Coordinates of C-alpha atoms in Angstrom, one line a residue:
X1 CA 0.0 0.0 0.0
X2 CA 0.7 3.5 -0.5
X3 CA 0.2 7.2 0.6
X4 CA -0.8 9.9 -2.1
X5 CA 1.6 12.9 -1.0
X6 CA 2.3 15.6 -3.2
X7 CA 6.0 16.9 -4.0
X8 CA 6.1 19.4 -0.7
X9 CA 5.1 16.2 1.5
X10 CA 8.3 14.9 -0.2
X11 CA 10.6 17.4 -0.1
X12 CA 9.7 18.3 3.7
X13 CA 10.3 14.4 4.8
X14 CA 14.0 15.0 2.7
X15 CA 14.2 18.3 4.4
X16 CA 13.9 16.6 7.9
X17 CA 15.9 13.6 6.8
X18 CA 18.6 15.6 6.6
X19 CA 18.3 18.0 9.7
X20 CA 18.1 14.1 11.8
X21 CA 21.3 13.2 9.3
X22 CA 23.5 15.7 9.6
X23 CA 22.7 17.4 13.2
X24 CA 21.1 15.2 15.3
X25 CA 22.5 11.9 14.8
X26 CA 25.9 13.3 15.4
X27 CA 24.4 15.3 18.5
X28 CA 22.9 11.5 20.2
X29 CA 25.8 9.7 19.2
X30 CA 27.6 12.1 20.9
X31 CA 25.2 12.0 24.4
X32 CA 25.7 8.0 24.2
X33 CA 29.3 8.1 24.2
X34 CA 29.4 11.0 26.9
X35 CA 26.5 9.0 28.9
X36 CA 28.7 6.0 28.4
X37 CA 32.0 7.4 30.0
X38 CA 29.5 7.6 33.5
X39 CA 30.4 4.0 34.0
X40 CA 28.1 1.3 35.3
X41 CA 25.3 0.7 32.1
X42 CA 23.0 -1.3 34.1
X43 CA 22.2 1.7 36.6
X44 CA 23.3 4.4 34.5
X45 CA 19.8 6.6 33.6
X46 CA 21.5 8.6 31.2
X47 CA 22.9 6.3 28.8
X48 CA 19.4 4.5 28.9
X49 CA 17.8 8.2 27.8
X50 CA 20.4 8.4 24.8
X51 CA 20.0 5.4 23.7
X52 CA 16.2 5.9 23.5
X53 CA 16.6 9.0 21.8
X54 CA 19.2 8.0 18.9
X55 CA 17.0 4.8 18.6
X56 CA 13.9 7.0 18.3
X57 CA 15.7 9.4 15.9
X58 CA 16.8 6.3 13.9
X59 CA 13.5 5.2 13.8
X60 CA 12.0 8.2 12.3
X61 CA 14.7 8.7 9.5
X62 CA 13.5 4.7 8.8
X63 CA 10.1 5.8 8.5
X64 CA 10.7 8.8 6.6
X65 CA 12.3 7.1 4.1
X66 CA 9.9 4.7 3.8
X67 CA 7.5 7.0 3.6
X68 CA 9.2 8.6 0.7
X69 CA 10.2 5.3 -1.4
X70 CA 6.2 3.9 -1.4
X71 CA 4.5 7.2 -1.9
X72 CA 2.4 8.0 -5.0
X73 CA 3.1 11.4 -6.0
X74 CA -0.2 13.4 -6.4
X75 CA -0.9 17.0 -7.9
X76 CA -3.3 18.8 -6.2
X77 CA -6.5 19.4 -8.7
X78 CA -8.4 22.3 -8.6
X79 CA -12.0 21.1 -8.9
X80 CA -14.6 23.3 -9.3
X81 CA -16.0 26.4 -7.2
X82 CA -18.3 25.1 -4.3
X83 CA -16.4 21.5 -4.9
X84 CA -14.1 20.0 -1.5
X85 CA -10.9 18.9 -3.0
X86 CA -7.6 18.7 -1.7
X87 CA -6.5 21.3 0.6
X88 CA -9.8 23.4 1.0
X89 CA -11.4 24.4 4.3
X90 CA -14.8 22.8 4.3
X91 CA -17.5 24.1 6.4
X92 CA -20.0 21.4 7.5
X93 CA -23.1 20.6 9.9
X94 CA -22.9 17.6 12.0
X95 CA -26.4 16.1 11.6
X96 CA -25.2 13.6 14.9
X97 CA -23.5 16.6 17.1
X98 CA -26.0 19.4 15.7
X99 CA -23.3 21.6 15.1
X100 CA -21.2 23.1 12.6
X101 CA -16.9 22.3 12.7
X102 CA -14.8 23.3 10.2
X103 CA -11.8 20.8 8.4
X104 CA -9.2 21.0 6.2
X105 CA -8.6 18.5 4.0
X106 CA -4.7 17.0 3.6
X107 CA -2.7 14.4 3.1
X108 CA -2.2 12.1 5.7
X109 CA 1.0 13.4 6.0
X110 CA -0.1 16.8 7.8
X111 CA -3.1 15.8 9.3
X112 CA -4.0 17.0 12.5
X113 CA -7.4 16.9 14.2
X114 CA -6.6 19.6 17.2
X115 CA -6.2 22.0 14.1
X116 CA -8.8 21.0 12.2
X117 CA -6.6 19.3 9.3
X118 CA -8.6 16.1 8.5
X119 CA -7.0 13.5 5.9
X120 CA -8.0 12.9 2.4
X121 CA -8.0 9.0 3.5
X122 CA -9.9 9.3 6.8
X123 CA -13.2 8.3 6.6
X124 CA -14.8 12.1 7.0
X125 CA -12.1 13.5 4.6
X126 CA -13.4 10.3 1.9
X127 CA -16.9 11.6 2.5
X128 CA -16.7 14.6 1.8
X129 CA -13.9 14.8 -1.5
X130 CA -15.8 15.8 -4.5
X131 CA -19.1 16.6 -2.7
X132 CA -20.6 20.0 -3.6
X133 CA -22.0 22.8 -1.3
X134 CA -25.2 22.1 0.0
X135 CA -24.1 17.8 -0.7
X136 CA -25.3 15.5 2.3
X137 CA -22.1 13.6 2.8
X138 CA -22.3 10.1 4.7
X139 CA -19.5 9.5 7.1
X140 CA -19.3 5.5 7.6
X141 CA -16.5 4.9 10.2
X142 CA -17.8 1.5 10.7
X143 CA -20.7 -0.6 10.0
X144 CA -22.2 0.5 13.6
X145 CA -21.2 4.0 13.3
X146 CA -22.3 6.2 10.7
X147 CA -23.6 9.9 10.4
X148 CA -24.4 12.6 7.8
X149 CA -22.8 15.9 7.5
X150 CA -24.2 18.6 5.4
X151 CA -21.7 20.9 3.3
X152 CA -22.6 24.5 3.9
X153 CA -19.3 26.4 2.3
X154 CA -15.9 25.4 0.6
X155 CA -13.3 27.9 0.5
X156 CA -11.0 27.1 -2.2
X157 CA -7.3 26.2 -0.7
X158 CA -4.0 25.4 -2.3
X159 CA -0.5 23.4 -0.9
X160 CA 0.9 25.1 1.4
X161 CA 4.4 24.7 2.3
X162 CA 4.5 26.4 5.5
X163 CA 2.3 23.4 6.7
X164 CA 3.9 21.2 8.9
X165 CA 4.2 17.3 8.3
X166 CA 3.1 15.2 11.5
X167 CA 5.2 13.8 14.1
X168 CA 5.0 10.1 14.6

């Protein structure tokens, strides 16, 4: 399986590749070695904390590049006025809450619920790509758990680079 990013997903995960190549790796191996000289490893906190956090910056250079070797390069399309696509803030009502939210819709790469950055791939983001304003959109998150939401505005967005990609 794959992720559909688009080139700035890409270039970002070689951007931070890089910063974890060439100044933090040397920075951990460093704190190992230093943690090391403290003698005894089997009671010695700070090597334990090193090694966790070269191993964790390991990890995520792993994934990254992962990431980066299986991805399906997208473009962002434009579709048209008053239709959610990629990267547009979508204003819906919640026919199950009875309010309204407001989501933007991304790659999986940047999403982000506590800022309102919903993936293309979750299942409200798949509901709602390609509806039009005033569009019932069914959410089906499982077979027990579905809901409408009704689109009430789309305001046209584009890729932004100053979006951040997600941690782990």
């Amino acid at each position: 399986m794959y992720d559909e990013l688009t080139e700035i997903d890409i270039q970002k995960m070689r951007e931070e590749i890089d910063h974890r190549v060439r100044v933090l790796r040397p920075k951990l191996i460093e704190d190992v070695q230093a943690a090391r000289a403290f003698g005894d490893l089997s009671e010695n906190y700070e090597y334990k904390v090193a090694k966790q956090e070269k191993n964790r910056n390991e990890s995520r250079i792993r994934y990254l590049e992962r990431m980066i070797r299986t991805a399906k390069v997208i473009a962002p399309q434009s579709r048209g006025e008053g239709v959610v696509g990629l990267f547009d803030q979508v204003t819906v009502y919640n026919e199950k809450l009875g309010r309204e939210m407001t989501f933007r819709i991304v790659t999986t790469l940047r999403q982000d619920t506590g800022k309102g950055l919903i993936s293309k791939e979750s299942p409200v983001g798949r509901a709602l790509l390609g509806k039009k304003v005033g569009d019932r959109a069914l959410v089906r998150v499982s077979d027990d758990l579905q809901y409408y939401m009704e689109i009430r505005a789309v305001e046209k967005g584009k890729d932004d680079p100053a979006m951040a990609i997600s941690s782990y």
